[in-house]
Short mmCIF file of C-alpha atoms and ligand atoms in Angstrom, two decimals:
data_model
loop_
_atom_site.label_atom_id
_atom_site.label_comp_id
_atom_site.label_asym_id
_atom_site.label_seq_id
_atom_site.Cartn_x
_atom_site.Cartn_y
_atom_site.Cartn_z
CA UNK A 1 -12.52 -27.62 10.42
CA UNK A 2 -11.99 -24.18 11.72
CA UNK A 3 -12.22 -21.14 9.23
CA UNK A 4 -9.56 -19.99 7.16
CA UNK A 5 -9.09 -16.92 9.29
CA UNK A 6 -8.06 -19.13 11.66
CA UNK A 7 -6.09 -21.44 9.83
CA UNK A 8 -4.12 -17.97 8.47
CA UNK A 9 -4.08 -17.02 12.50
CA UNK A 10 -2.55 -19.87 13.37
CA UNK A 11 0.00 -19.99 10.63
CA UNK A 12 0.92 -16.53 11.55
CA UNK A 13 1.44 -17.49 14.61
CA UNK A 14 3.79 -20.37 13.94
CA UNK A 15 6.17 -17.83 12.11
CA UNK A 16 4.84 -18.42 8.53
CA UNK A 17 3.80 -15.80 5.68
CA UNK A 18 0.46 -15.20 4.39
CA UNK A 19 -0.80 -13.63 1.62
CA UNK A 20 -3.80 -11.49 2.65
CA UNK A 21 -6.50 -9.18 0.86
CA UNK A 22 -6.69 -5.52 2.12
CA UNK A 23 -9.18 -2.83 0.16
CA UNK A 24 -6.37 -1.45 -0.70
CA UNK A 25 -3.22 -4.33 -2.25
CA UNK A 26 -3.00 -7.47 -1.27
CA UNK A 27 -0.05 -7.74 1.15
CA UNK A 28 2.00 -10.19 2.24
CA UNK A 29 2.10 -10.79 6.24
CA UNK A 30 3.73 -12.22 8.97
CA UNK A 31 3.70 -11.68 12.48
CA UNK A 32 4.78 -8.30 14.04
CA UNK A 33 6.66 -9.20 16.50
CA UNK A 34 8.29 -12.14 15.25
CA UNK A 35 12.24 -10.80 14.10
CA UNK A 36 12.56 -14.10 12.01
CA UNK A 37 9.39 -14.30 10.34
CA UNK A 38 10.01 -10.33 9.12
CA UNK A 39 13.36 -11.43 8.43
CA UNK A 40 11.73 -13.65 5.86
CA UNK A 41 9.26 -10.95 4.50
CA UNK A 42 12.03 -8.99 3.70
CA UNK A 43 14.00 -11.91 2.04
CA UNK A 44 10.73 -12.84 0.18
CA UNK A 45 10.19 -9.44 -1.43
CA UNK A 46 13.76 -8.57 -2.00
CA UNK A 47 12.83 -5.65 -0.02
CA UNK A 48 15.89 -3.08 1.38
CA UNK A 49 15.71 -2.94 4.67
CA UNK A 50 16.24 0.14 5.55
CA UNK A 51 12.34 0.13 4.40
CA UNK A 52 10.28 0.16 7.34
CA UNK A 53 6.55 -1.98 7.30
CA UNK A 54 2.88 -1.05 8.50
CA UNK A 55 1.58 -2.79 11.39
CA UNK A 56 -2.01 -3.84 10.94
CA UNK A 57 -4.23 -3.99 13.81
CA UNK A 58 -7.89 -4.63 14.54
CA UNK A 59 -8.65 -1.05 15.48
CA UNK A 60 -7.94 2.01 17.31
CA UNK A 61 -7.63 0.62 20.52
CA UNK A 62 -4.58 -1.77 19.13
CA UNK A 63 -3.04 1.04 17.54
CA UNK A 64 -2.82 2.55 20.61
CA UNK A 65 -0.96 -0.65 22.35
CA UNK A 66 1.69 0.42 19.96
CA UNK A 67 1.75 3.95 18.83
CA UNK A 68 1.71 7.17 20.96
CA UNK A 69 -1.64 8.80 19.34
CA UNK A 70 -2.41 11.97 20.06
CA UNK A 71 -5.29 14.22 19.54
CA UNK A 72 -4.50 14.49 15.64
CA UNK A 73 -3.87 10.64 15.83
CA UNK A 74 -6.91 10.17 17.24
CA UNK A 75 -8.85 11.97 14.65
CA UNK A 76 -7.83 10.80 12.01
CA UNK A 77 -8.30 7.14 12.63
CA UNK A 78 -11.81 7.65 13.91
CA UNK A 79 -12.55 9.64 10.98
CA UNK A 80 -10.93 7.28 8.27
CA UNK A 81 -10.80 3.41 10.35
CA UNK A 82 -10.85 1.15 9.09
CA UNK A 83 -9.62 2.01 6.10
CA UNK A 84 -6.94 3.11 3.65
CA UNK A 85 -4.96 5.20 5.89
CA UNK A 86 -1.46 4.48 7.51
CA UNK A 87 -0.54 6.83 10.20
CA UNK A 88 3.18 6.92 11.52
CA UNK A 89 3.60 8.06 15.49
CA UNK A 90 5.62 7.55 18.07
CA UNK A 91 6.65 4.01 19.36
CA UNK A 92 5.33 3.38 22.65
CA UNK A 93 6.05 -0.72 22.29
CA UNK A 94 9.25 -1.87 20.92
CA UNK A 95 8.63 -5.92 21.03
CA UNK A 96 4.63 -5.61 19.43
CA UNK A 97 6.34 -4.62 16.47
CA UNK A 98 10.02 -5.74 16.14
CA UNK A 99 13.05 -3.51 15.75
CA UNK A 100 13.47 -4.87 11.85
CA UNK A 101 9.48 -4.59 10.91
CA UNK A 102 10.48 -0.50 11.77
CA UNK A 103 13.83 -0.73 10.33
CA UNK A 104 15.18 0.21 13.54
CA UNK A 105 13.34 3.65 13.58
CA UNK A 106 11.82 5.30 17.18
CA UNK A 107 8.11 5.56 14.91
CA UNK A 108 5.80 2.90 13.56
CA UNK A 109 3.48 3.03 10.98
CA UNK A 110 -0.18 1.83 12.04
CA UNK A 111 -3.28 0.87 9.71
CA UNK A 112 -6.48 -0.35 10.81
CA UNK A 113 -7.81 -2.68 7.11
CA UNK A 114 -11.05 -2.41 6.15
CA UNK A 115 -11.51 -5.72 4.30
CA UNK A 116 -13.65 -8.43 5.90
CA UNK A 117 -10.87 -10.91 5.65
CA UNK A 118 -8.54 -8.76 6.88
CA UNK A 119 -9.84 -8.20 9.77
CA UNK A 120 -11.41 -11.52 10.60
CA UNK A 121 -7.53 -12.54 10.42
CA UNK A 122 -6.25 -9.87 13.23
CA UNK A 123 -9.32 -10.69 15.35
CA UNK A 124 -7.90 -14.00 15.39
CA UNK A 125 -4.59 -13.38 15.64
CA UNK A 126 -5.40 -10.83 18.41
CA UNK A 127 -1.76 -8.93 17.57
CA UNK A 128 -0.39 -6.74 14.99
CA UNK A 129 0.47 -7.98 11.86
CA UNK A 130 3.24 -6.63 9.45
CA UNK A 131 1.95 -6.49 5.82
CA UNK A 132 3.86 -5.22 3.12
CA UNK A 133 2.22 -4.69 -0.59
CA UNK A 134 2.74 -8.83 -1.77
CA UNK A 135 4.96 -7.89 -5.08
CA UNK A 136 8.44 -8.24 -4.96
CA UNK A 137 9.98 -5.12 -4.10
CA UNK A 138 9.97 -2.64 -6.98
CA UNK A 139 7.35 -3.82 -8.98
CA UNK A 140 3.49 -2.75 -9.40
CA UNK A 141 1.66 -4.13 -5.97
CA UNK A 142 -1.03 -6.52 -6.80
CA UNK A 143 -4.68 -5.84 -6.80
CA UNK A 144 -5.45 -9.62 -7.68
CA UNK A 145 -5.40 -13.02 -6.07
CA UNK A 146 -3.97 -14.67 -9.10
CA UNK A 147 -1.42 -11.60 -9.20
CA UNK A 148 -0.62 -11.58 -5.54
CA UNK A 149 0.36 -15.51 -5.90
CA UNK A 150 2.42 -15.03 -8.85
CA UNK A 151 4.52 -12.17 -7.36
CA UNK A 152 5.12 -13.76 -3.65
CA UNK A 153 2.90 -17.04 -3.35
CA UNK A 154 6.23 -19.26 -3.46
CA UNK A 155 7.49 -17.77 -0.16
CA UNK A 156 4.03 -18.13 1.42
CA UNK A 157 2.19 -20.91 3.52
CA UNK A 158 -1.08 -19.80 2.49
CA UNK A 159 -2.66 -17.59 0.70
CA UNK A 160 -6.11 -15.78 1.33
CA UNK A 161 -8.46 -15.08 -1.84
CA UNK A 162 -10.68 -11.92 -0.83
CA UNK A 163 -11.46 -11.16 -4.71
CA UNK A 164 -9.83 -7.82 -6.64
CA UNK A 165 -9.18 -4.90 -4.34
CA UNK A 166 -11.88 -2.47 -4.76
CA UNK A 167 -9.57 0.97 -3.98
CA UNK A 168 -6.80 -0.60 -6.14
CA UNK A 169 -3.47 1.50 -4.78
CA UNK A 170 -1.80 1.88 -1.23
CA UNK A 171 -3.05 3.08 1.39
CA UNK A 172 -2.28 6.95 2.21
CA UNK A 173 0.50 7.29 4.95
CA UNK A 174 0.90 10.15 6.90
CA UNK A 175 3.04 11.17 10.02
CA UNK A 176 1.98 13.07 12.66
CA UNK A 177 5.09 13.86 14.52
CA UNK A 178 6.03 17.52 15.13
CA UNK A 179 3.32 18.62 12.27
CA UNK A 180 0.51 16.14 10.24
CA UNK A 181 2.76 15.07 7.09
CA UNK A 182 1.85 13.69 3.89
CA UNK A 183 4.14 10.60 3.03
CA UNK A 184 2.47 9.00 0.26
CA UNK A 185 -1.11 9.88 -1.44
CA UNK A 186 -3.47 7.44 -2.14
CA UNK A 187 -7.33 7.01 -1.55
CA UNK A 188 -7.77 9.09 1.43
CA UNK A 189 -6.94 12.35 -0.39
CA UNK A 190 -5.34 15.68 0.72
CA UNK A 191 -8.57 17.59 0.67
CA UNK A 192 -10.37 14.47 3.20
CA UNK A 193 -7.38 15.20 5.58
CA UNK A 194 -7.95 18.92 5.72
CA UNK A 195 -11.57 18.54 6.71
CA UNK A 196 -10.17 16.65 9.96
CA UNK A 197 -6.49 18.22 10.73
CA UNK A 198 -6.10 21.47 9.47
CA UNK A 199 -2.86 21.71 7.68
CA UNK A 200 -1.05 19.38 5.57
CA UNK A 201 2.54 19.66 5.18
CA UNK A 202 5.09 17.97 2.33
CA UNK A 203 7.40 14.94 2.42
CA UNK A 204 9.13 16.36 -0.51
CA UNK A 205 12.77 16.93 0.97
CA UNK A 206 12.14 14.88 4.10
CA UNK A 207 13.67 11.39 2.80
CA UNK A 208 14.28 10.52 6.06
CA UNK A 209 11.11 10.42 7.06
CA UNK A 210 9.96 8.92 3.94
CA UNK A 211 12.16 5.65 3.76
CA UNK A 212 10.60 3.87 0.85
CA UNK A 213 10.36 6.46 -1.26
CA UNK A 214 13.82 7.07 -2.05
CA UNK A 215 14.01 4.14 -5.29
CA UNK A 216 11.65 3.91 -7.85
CA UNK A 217 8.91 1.73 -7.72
CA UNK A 218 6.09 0.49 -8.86
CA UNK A 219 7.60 -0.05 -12.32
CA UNK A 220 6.17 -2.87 -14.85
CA UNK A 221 8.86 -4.12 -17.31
CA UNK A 222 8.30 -2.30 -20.22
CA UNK A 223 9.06 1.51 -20.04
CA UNK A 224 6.37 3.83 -18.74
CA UNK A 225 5.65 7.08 -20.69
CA UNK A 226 2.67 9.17 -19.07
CA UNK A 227 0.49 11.89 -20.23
CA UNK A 228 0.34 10.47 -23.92
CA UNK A 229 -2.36 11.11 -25.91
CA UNK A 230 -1.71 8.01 -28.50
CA UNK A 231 0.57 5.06 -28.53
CA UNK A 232 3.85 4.98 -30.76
CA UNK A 233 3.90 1.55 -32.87
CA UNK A 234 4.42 -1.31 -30.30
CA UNK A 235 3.57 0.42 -27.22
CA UNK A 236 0.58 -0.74 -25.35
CA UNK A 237 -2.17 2.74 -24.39
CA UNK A 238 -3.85 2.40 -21.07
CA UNK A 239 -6.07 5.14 -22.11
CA UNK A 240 -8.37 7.53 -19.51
CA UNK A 241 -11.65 9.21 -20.17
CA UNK A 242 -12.51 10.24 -24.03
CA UNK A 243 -8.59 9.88 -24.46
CA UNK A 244 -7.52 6.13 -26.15
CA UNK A 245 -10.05 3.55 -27.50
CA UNK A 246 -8.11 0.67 -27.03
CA UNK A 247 -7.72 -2.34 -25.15
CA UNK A 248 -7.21 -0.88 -22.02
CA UNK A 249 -9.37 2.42 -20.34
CA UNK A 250 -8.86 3.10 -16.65
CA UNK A 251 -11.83 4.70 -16.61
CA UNK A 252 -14.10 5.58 -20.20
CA UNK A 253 -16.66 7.80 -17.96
CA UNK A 254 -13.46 9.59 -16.51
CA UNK A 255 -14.02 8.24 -12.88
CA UNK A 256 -11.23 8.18 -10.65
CA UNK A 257 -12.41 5.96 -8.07
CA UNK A 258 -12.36 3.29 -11.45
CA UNK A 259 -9.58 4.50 -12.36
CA UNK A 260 -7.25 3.68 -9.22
CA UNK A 261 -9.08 0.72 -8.83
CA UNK A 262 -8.02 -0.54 -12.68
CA UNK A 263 -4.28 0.87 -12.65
CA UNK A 264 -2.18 -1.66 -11.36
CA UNK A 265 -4.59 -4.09 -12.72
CA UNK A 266 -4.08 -2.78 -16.58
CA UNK A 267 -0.41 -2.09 -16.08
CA UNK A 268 0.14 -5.50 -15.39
CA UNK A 269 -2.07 -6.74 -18.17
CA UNK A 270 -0.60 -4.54 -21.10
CA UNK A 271 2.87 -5.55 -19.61
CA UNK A 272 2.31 -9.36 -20.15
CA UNK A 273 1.66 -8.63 -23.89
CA UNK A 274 5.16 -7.86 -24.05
CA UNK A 275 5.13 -4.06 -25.87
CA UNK A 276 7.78 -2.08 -26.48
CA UNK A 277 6.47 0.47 -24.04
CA UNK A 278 3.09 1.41 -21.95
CA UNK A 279 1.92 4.89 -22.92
CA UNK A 280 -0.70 6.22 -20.31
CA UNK A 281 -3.42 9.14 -20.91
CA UNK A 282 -3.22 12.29 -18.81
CA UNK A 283 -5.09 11.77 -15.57
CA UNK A 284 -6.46 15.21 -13.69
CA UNK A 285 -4.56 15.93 -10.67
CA UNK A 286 -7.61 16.88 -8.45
CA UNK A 287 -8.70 14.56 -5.58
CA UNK A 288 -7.71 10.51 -6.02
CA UNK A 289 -5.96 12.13 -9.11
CA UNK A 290 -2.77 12.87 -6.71
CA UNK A 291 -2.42 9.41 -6.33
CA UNK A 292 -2.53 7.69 -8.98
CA UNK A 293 -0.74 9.96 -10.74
CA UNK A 294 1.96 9.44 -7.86
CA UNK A 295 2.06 5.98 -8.89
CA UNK A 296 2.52 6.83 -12.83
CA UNK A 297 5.22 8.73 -12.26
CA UNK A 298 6.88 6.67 -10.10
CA UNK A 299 6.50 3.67 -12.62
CA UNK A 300 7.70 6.00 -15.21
CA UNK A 301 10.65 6.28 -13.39
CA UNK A 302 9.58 10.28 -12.77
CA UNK A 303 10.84 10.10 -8.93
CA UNK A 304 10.12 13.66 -7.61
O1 TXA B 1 -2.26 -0.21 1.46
C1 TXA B 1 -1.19 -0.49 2.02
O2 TXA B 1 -0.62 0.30 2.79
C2 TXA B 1 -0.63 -1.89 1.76
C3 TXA B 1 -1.59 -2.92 2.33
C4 TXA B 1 -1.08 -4.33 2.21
O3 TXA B 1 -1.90 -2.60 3.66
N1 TXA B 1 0.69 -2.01 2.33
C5 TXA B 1 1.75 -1.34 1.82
O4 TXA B 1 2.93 -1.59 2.48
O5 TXA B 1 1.67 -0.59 0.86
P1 TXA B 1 4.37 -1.18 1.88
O6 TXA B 1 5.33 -1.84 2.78
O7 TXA B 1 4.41 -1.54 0.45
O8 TXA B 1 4.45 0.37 2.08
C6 TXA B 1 4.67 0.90 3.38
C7 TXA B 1 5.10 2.33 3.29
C8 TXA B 1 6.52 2.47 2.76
O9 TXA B 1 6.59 3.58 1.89
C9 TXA B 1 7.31 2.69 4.06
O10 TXA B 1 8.52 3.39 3.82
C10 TXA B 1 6.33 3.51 4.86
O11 TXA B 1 5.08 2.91 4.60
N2 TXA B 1 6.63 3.43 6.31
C11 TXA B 1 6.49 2.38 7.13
N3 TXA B 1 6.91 2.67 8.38
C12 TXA B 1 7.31 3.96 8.36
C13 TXA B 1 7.84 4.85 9.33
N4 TXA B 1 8.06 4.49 10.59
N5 TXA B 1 8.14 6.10 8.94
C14 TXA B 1 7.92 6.49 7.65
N6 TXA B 1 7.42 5.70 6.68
C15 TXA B 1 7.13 4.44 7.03
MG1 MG B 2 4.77 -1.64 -1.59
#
C-alpha cells in the first residue's frame, strides 16, 4: 500500500480534487495545470472566476519554475518558506499554472506550505498545485477536518486529515510588482515584512490587483456585529481577553496567536447554535491583530 501522500499524488494527477491540510486553512486542490480539474474547483466552491488561485509548490526553487522572483521575491520566501505567505509576481510559465487557475491574469500567486502533509503531497506530485481555502466561496474557510469535509468533501476524491490548523486564517498575500504590496494580512504581519523589504504599500484602492477582495467574505449565517462588549438576547459572544465569559473566548489570556488560531473555529461553532446574531469582543489592532480583525470585518460585512 503506498502512503496517502501518494495516493492524494496520484489522484491529483488523474484530474481529481483533494482536500488538503495547510498551517494555515485547509484547502481544496487540484492540479495546476490541469484547465478541467480547476474548472471543477471553481464549480465546487461556487467560486467567481474572475478570482484568481495560489499555486503551491515544494519550495523556492518551484516557485521560481513559475514566477519571475526578484531580489524582494527572493527575500521574502527565504525569510518566511515555508510558510504562511503568498507572494504574487510575474508569470514566467503559462501551462504550470493554467490560464483559469490565474483568472487569465499576466501574475501568479505562489506559496510554499509549511504543513508536513502538505508538503509530502507536492513532493509527490513533483508540480504545483492550486489550493483554494476548502469552504464554499463566501463562507468562513475551515480550520478543521470535520469542517473542511462538510463545506467541500462532496466534490472531493479524497480527503487528507492533518488535525486543526495551528495559524487558523489565510495565509498573507503580497505582490511585488512595481512596489512590495500588501493584499491581504494574515499571520506573517506588516511589521515581519518591514524587517525584510523596507516599505509596505496599500491594496486599498487597487481592486484590480486585489481580485478576491472585492465581495464579502468570510461571513457565517447569522449577522456579525464586532467590537461588542456584551451580547444582546439571542446573540451568541465570541468574547476576547477579560472581555465575555461565555461559551466562546478566542483567547482568555489575550493571545493573538490563540486567538487567530480559534476564530474561524468559534464562528462556526456559535453559528451552528442557530443565534440571532454573533457579537465579537474588540480585538487590538497591533501585530496578528490586523488580521484577524480583517477577517471580522469582512464577516461583518464591514468591506473597506
Ligand atoms: O492560506 C491560504 O492562502 C489558503 C491555503 C489553502 O493555502 N488558501 C487560500 O486561497 O486562502 P484562496 O483562494 O481562498 O485565496 C487566494 C487569494 C485570493 O484573495 C485571490 O484573489 C488572491 O489570493 N490571488 C490569487 N492570485 C492572485 C493574483 N495573481 N493577483 C492578486 N491576487 C491573487
Ligand atoms: Mg478563501
Amino acid at each position: 500500500m503506498s502512503d496517502e501522500a501518494e495516493r492524494a499524488a496520484a489522484a491529483l494527477a488523474a484530474g481529481k480534487l483533494v482536500i488538503l491540510p495547510t498551517e494555515t486553512v485547509y484547502g481544496l486542490a487540484a492540479d495546476a495545470a490541469n484547465a478541467e480539474a480547476v474548472a471543477r474547483l471553481y464549480e465546487a466552491k461556487g467560486r467567481p472566476r474572475f478570482n484568481p488561485l495560489i499555486a503551491h509548490v515544494a519550495d523556492l526553487a518551484a516557485a521560481e519554475r513559475v514566477a519571475a522572483f526578484d531580489a524582494r521575491a527572493r527575500a521574502l520566501a527565504e525569510a518566511f518558506w515555508p510558510g504562511p505567505l503568498t507572494i504574487v509576481a510575474p508569470l514566467k510559465d503559462p501551462l504550470r499554472v493554467c490560464d483559469l487557475a490565474r483568472a487569465g491574469l499576466d501574475t501568479v500567486a505562489v506559496r510554499a506550505p509549511a504543513h508536513p502533509l502538505a508538503r509530502r503531497v507536492l513532493e509527490a506530485f513533483g508540480r504545483p498545485v492550486v489550493a483554494p481555502s476548502a469552504n464554499r466561496s463566501g463562507r468562513p474557510s475551515p480550520t478543521t477536518f470535520a469542517d473542511a469535509v462538510e463545506e467541500t468533501g462532496a466534490a472531493a476524491a479524497m480527503a487528507l486529515d492533518g488535525g486543526d490548523c495551528p495559524v487558523g486564517l489565510e495565509s498573507t498575500v503580497v505582490t511585488v510588482l512595481e512596489d512590495v504590496r500588501l493584499l491581504r494580512p494574515g499571520a506573517v504581519t506588516r511589521e515581519d515584512l518591514l524587517e525584510v523589504v523596507g516599505a509596505v504599500a496599500e491594496a486599498e484602492g487597487d481592486a484590480r490587483r486585489s481580485p478576491g477582495r472585492l465581495a464579502a467574505h468570510y461571513a457565517p449565517d447569522a449577522p456579525v456585529r464586532i467590537e461588542a462588549i456584551s451580547a444582546a438576547p439571542g446573540e451568541a459572544f465570541i468574547g476576547f481577553g477579560d472581555v465575555g465569559s461565555g461559551d466562546w473566548n478566542l483567547s482568555p489570556s489575550g493571545d493573538l496567536r490563540e486567538a487567530a488560531a480559534n476564530l474561524f473555529r468559534m464562528l462556526r461553532e456559535a453559528d451552528r447554535t442557530r443565534p440571532s446574531g454573533i457579537a465579537v469582543a474588540p480585538v487590538p489592532d497591533r501585530g496578528l491583530g490586523e488580521a484577524i480583525n480583517d477577517r471580522l470585518r469582512r464577516a461583518a460585512g464591514q468591506v473597506g
